[in-house]
Short mmCIF file of C-alpha atoms in Angstrom, two decimals:
data_model
loop_
_atom_site.label_atom_id
_atom_site.label_comp_id
_atom_site.label_asym_id
_atom_site.label_seq_id
_atom_site.Cartn_x
_atom_site.Cartn_y
_atom_site.Cartn_z
CA MET A 1 34.93 26.34 48.09
CA THR A 2 33.44 27.72 44.87
CA ALA A 3 31.11 25.69 42.71
CA ALA A 4 33.66 25.76 39.89
CA ALA A 5 36.28 24.11 42.15
CA ARG A 6 34.02 21.24 43.22
CA THR A 7 34.31 17.80 41.71
CA PRO A 8 31.35 15.45 41.81
CA VAL A 9 31.90 12.09 43.41
CA GLN A 10 32.16 9.19 40.89
CA VAL A 11 29.63 6.83 42.52
CA GLU A 12 26.12 8.06 43.25
CA PRO A 13 26.85 11.72 42.65
CA ILE A 14 23.16 12.75 42.98
CA ALA A 15 21.56 13.48 46.37
CA ARG A 16 17.77 13.46 46.43
CA VAL A 17 16.70 15.81 49.25
CA LEU A 18 13.50 17.05 50.84
CA PRO A 19 13.71 20.74 51.66
CA MET A 20 12.19 21.77 54.96
CA LEU A 21 9.70 24.25 53.44
CA SER A 22 6.14 24.72 54.69
CA VAL A 23 4.72 25.44 51.21
CA PRO A 24 2.55 22.52 50.11
CA HIS A 25 3.39 22.70 46.44
CA LEU A 26 7.10 22.32 47.31
CA ASP A 27 6.53 19.09 49.35
CA ARG A 28 8.60 17.03 46.90
CA GLU A 29 12.19 15.86 46.41
CA PHE A 30 14.89 17.78 44.56
CA ASP A 31 18.19 16.58 43.22
CA TYR A 32 21.59 18.10 44.07
CA LEU A 33 25.20 17.17 43.30
CA VAL A 34 27.47 15.68 45.98
CA SER A 35 31.09 16.80 45.95
CA ALA A 36 33.87 14.25 46.43
CA GLU A 37 34.70 15.93 49.80
CA GLN A 38 31.15 15.48 51.10
CA SER A 39 30.62 11.92 49.84
CA ASP A 40 31.48 10.03 53.08
CA ASP A 41 29.20 12.25 55.21
CA ALA A 42 26.35 12.69 52.67
CA GLN A 43 24.41 9.50 53.50
CA PRO A 44 20.66 8.95 53.52
CA GLY A 45 19.05 10.31 56.60
CA VAL A 46 21.43 13.17 57.40
CA ARG A 47 20.49 16.80 57.59
CA VAL A 48 21.97 19.01 54.85
CA ARG A 49 21.93 22.67 53.77
CA ILE A 50 21.05 23.46 50.18
CA ARG A 51 20.72 26.66 48.19
CA PHE A 52 17.08 26.86 47.13
CA HIS A 53 15.96 29.86 45.06
CA GLY A 54 18.87 31.94 46.30
CA ARG A 55 18.69 31.18 50.00
CA LEU A 56 20.13 28.52 52.28
CA VAL A 57 17.53 26.03 53.43
CA ASP A 58 17.66 22.94 55.69
CA ALA A 59 16.83 19.64 54.10
CA PHE A 60 17.02 15.88 54.65
CA LEU A 61 18.99 13.72 52.31
CA LEU A 62 16.62 10.91 51.32
CA GLU A 63 18.80 8.88 48.93
CA ARG A 64 21.88 8.83 46.75
CA ARG A 65 21.52 8.08 43.02
CA ASN A 66 23.54 7.72 39.85
CA ASP A 67 21.04 9.60 37.68
CA THR A 68 18.48 12.39 37.77
CA ASP A 69 15.17 13.12 36.09
CA HIS A 70 15.90 16.86 36.15
CA PRO A 71 16.73 18.09 32.65
CA GLY A 72 18.60 21.21 33.80
CA LYS A 73 21.80 21.95 35.65
CA LEU A 74 21.94 20.74 39.29
CA GLY A 75 23.12 22.73 42.23
CA TRP A 76 25.56 21.46 44.90
CA LEU A 77 24.84 20.42 48.45
CA ASP A 78 26.04 23.39 50.52
CA ARG A 79 27.10 21.24 53.49
CA VAL A 80 26.20 18.23 55.62
CA VAL A 81 24.85 19.37 58.95
CA SER A 82 24.57 16.12 60.92
CA ALA A 83 27.35 13.56 60.99
CA GLU A 84 24.92 10.76 61.79
CA PRO A 85 21.67 9.84 60.03
CA VAL A 86 18.72 11.17 62.06
CA LEU A 87 15.97 10.19 59.63
CA THR A 88 15.72 6.41 59.72
CA PRO A 89 13.70 4.44 57.11
CA GLU A 90 11.10 3.66 59.77
CA ILE A 91 10.62 7.33 60.70
CA ARG A 92 10.45 8.24 57.00
CA ARG A 93 7.62 5.69 56.44
CA LEU A 94 5.72 7.00 59.42
CA VAL A 95 6.17 10.63 58.32
CA ASP A 96 4.87 9.74 54.82
CA ALA A 97 1.85 7.93 56.31
CA VAL A 98 0.98 10.72 58.77
CA ALA A 99 1.34 13.40 56.09
CA ALA A 100 -0.90 11.48 53.71
CA ARG A 101 -3.50 10.55 56.33
CA TYR A 102 -3.89 14.01 57.77
CA ALA A 103 -3.24 16.02 54.57
CA GLY A 104 -0.09 17.63 56.01
CA THR A 105 3.25 18.31 54.43
CA ARG A 106 6.15 16.00 55.01
CA PRO A 107 8.40 18.89 56.19
CA ASP A 108 5.83 19.94 58.82
CA VAL A 109 5.49 16.38 60.11
CA LEU A 110 9.30 15.95 60.07
CA ARG A 111 9.74 19.01 62.30
CA LEU A 112 7.72 17.17 64.95
CA ALA A 113 9.19 13.69 64.37
CA VAL A 114 12.88 14.52 64.31
CA PRO A 115 14.10 16.80 67.13
CA ALA A 116 15.95 19.96 66.20
CA ARG A 117 19.70 19.82 66.19
CA HIS A 118 21.38 20.84 69.49
CA ALA A 119 25.00 21.87 69.76
CA ARG A 120 27.05 20.72 72.71
#
């Protein structure tokens, strides 16, 4: 589906995601639009794919929102990878604490805390 054909969901159309990048200055959240077709699956804690600087990148959806602080145009979530949330609030708090305590990046800690996806 092209970006022009997508329609944002009416309630909480913004997904705040954490890209799985190992670059320390990009250890922050970014906002993306959620299409109406993705809304049921795009819940906090699921793995998603996003287009980040022209390439597809894995990310975790941290929260859904009604507004954004970003002044520019938002991109769309490419797809929802995991049907079930794999990043629980407890794991997220632990990841934040470990990254802060040991001066690591949250994506690096997340790679160790949440197992990689395995297809059956």
